Short mmCIF file of C-alpha atoms in Angstrom, two decimals:
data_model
loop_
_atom_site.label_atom_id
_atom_site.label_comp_id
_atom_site.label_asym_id
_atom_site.label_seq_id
_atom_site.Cartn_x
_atom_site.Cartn_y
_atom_site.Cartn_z
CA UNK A 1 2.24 141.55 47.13
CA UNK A 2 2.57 140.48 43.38
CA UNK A 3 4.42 143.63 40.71
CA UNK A 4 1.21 143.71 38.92
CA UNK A 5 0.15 147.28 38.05
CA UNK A 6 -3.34 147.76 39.88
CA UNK A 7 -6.44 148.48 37.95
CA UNK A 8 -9.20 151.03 38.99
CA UNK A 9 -10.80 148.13 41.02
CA UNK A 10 -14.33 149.95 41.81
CA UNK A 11 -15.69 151.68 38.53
CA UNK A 12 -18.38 149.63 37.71
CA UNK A 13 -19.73 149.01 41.50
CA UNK A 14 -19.19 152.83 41.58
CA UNK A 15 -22.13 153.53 38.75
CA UNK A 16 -24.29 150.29 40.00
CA UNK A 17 -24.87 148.51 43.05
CA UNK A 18 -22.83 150.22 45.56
CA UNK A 19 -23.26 153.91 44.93
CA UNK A 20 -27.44 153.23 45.02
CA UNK A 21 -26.79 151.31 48.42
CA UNK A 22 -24.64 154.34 49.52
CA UNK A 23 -27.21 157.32 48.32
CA UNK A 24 -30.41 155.23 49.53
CA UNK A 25 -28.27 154.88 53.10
CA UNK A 26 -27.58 158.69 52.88
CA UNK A 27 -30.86 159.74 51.95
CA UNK A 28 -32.61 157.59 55.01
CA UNK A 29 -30.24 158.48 57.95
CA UNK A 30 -27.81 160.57 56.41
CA UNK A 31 -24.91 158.06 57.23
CA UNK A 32 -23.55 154.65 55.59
CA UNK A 33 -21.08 152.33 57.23
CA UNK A 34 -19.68 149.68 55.18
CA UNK A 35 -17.11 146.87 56.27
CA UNK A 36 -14.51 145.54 53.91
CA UNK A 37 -15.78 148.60 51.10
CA UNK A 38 -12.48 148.33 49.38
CA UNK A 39 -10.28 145.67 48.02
CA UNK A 40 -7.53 144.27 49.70
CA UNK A 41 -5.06 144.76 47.55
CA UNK A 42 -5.75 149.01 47.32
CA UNK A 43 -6.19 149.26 51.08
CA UNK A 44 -2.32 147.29 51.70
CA UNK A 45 -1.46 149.88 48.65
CA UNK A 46 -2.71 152.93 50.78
CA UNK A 47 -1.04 151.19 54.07
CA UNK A 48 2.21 151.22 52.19
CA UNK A 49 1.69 154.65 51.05
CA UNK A 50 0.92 156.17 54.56
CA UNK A 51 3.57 154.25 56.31
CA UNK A 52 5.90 155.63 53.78
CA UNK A 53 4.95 159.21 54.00
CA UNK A 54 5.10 159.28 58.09
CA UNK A 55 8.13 161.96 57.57
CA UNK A 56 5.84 164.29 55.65
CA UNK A 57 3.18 164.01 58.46
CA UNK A 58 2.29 166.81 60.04
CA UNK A 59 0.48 167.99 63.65
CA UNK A 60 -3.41 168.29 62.88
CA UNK A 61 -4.97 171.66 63.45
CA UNK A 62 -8.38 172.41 64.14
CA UNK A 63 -10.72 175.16 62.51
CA UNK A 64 -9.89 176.41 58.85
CA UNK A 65 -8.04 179.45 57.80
CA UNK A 66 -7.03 182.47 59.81
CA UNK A 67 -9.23 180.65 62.58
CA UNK A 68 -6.74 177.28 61.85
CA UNK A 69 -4.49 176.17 65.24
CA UNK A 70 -2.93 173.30 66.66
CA UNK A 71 -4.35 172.38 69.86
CA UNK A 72 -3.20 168.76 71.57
CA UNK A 73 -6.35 168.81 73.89
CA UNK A 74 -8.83 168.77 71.43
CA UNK A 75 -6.31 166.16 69.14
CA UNK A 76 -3.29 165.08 68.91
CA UNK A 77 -3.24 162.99 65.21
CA UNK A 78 -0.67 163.87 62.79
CA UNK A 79 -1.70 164.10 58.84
CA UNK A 80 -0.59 164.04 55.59
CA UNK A 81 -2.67 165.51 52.48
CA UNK A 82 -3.29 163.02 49.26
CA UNK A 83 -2.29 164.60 46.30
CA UNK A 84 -2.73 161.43 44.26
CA UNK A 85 1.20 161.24 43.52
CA UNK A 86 1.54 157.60 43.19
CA UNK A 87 -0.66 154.96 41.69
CA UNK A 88 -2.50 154.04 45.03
CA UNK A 89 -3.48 157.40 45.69
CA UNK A 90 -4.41 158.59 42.44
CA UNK A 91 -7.08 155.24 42.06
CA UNK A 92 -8.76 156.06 45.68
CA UNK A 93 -9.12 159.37 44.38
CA UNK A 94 -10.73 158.36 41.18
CA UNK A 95 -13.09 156.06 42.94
CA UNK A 96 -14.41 159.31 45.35
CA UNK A 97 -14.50 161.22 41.71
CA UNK A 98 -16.73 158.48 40.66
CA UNK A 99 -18.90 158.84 43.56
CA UNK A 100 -18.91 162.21 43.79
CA UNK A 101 -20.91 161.74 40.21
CA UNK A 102 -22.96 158.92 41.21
CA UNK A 103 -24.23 160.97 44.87
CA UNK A 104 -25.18 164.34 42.67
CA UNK A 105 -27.50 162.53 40.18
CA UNK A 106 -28.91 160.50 42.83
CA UNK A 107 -29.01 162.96 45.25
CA UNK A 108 -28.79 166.53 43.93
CA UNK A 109 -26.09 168.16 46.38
CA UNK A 110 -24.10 170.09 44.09
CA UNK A 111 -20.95 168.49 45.65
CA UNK A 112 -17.82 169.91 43.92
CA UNK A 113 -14.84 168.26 44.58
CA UNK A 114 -13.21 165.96 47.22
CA UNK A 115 -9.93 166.36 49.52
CA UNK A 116 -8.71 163.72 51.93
CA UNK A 117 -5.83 163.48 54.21
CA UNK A 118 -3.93 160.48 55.72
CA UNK A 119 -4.47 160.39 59.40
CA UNK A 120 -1.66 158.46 61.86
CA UNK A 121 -2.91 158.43 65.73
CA UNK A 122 -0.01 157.12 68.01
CA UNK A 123 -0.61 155.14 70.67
CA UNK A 124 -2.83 157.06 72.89
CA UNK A 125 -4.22 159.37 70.28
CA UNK A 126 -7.47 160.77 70.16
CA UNK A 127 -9.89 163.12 68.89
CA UNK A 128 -12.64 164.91 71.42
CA UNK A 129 -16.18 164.97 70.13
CA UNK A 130 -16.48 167.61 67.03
CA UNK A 131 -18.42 168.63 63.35
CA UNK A 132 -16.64 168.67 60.52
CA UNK A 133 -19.11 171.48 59.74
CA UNK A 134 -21.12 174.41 60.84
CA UNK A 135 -24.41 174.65 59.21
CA UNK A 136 -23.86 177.34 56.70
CA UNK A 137 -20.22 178.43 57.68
CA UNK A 138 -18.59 175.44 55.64
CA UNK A 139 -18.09 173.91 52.11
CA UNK A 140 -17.82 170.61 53.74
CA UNK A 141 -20.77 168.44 53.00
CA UNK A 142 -19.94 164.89 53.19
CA UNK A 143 -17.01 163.19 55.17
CA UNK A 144 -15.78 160.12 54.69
CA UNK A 145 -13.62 157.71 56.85
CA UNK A 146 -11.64 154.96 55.40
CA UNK A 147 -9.41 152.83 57.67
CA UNK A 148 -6.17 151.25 57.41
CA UNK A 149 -5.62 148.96 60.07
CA UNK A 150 -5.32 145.09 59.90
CA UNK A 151 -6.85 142.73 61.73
CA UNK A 152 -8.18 145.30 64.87
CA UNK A 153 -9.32 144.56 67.79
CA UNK A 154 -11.95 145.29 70.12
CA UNK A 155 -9.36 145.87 72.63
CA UNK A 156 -7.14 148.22 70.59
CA UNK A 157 -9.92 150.61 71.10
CA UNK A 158 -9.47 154.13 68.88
CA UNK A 159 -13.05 153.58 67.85
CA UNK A 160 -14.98 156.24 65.93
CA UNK A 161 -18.12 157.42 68.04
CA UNK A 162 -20.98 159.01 65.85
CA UNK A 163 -23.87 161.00 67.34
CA UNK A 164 -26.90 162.31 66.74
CA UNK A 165 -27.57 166.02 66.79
CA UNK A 166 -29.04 165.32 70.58
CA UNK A 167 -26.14 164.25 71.29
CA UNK A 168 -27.22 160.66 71.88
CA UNK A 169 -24.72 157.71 70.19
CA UNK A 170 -25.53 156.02 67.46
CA UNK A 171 -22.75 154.31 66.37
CA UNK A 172 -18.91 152.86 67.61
CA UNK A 173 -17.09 151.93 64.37
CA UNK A 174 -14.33 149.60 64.56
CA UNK A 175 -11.31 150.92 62.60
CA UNK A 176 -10.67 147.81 60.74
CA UNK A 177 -8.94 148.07 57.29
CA UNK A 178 -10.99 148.53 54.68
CA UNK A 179 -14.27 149.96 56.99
CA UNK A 180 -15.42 153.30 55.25
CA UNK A 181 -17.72 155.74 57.14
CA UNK A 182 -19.50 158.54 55.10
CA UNK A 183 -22.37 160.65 56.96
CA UNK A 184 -23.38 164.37 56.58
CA UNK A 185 -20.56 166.80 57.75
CA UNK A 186 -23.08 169.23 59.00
CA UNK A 187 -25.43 166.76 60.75
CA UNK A 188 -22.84 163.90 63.02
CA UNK A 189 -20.45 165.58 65.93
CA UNK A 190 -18.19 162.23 66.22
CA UNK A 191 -15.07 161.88 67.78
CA UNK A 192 -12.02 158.99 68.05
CA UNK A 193 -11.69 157.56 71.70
CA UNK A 194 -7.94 156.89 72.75
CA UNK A 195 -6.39 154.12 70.86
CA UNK A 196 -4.28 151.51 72.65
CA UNK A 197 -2.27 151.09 69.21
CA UNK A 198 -0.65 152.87 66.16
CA UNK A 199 -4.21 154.04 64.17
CA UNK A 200 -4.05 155.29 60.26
CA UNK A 201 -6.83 155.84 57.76
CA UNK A 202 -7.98 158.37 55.36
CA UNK A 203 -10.31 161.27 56.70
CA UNK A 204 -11.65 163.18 53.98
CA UNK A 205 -14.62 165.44 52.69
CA UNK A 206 -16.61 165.81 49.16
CA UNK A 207 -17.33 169.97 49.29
CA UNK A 208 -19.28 172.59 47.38
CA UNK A 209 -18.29 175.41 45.65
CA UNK A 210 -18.89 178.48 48.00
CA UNK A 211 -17.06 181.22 46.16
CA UNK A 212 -17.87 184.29 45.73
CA UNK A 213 -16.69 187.61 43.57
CA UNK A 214 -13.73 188.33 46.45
CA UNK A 215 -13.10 184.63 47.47
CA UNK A 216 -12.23 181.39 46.12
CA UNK A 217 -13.97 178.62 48.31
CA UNK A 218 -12.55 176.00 48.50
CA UNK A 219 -8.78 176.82 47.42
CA UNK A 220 -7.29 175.70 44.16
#
């Protein structure tokens, strides 16, 4: 990998092409699944990044707040939050800024910022079918996926399952580097089947402001 510095590689695909393909795919079946959505050179960035980090990485919890807990039946991932500390980091988080302003003028949701967490599965790892949010009990109002893993197999399994709200599948995503997955939080329960590998990507949501005269939603 050359010393270069990298450049914000998305801004003007942001404003253009790819943020009306992403809204129009959004607005039609509330989903959008792309396949090699970044460029090479950030995704091997973010790799490094991740792989770097794995002593900060944490057990995942479930459920938010005084409701948060760790619970190894439901998933067993470990994470690490993006705070945009080196350069890799900071341009993926520009990019969702960029979005985030692109998917409100197209499509009015009042989103209000983003967070977004590394996510390492070990071999074996999984995460049983779930919603990133209730309807109405949440600030969460778009999640996105992106992965991290070269050259994945069919084999290597850890795919991500979306369903409908009938519960019916829709969707098996490959976690292939540079796949990103962004559907409605409220509307897809999805979940990650075992992996028969080491599995990292990004999770991460765009959220509304929810606060209120006695609470600050989300958290500075």
């Amino acid at each position: 990998m050359d010393s270069q510095p990298l450049s914000s590689p998305l801004a003007s695909l942001i404003e253009d092409a790819w943020s009306n393909e992403i809204t129009e795919s959004l607005a039609h079946c509330g989903y959008y699944i792309k396949t090699n959505a970044l460029p090479e050179r950030l995704i091997d960035e973010l790799t490094l990044t991740a792989q770097d980090s794995k002593p900060q990485f944490q057990s995942a919890g479930i459920g938010r707040s005084d409701d948060h807990q760790i619970n190894q039946v439901i998933r067993n991932d470990t994470i690490h939050w993006i705070t945009g500390t080196d350069q890799a980091q900071a341009i993926y988080l520009n990019e969702m800024e960029l979005l985030r302003v692109a998917i409100n003028r197209r499509l009015y949701l009042g989103l209000f910022d983003y967070e977004a967490h590394f996510a390492n599965y070990p071999i074996g790892g999984f995460y049983k079918k779930h919603v990133d949010a209730f309807k109405g009990q949440s600030n969460r109002v778009l999640t996105t996926v992106l992965y991290l893993n070269k050259h994945w197999r069919e084999e290597d399994q850890g795919h991500l399952l979306l369903y409908n709200s009938k519960g019916s599948l829709i969707k098996s995503v490959l976690p292939d580097a540079g796949t990103l997955v962004i559907f409605l939080s409220e509307e897809f329960p999805h979940e990650v089947i075992p992996t028969a590998r080491e599995r990292l990507s990004i999770a991460g949501w765009f959220r509304i402001n929810t606060s209120t005269s006695d609470k600050v939603d989300p958290p500075t």
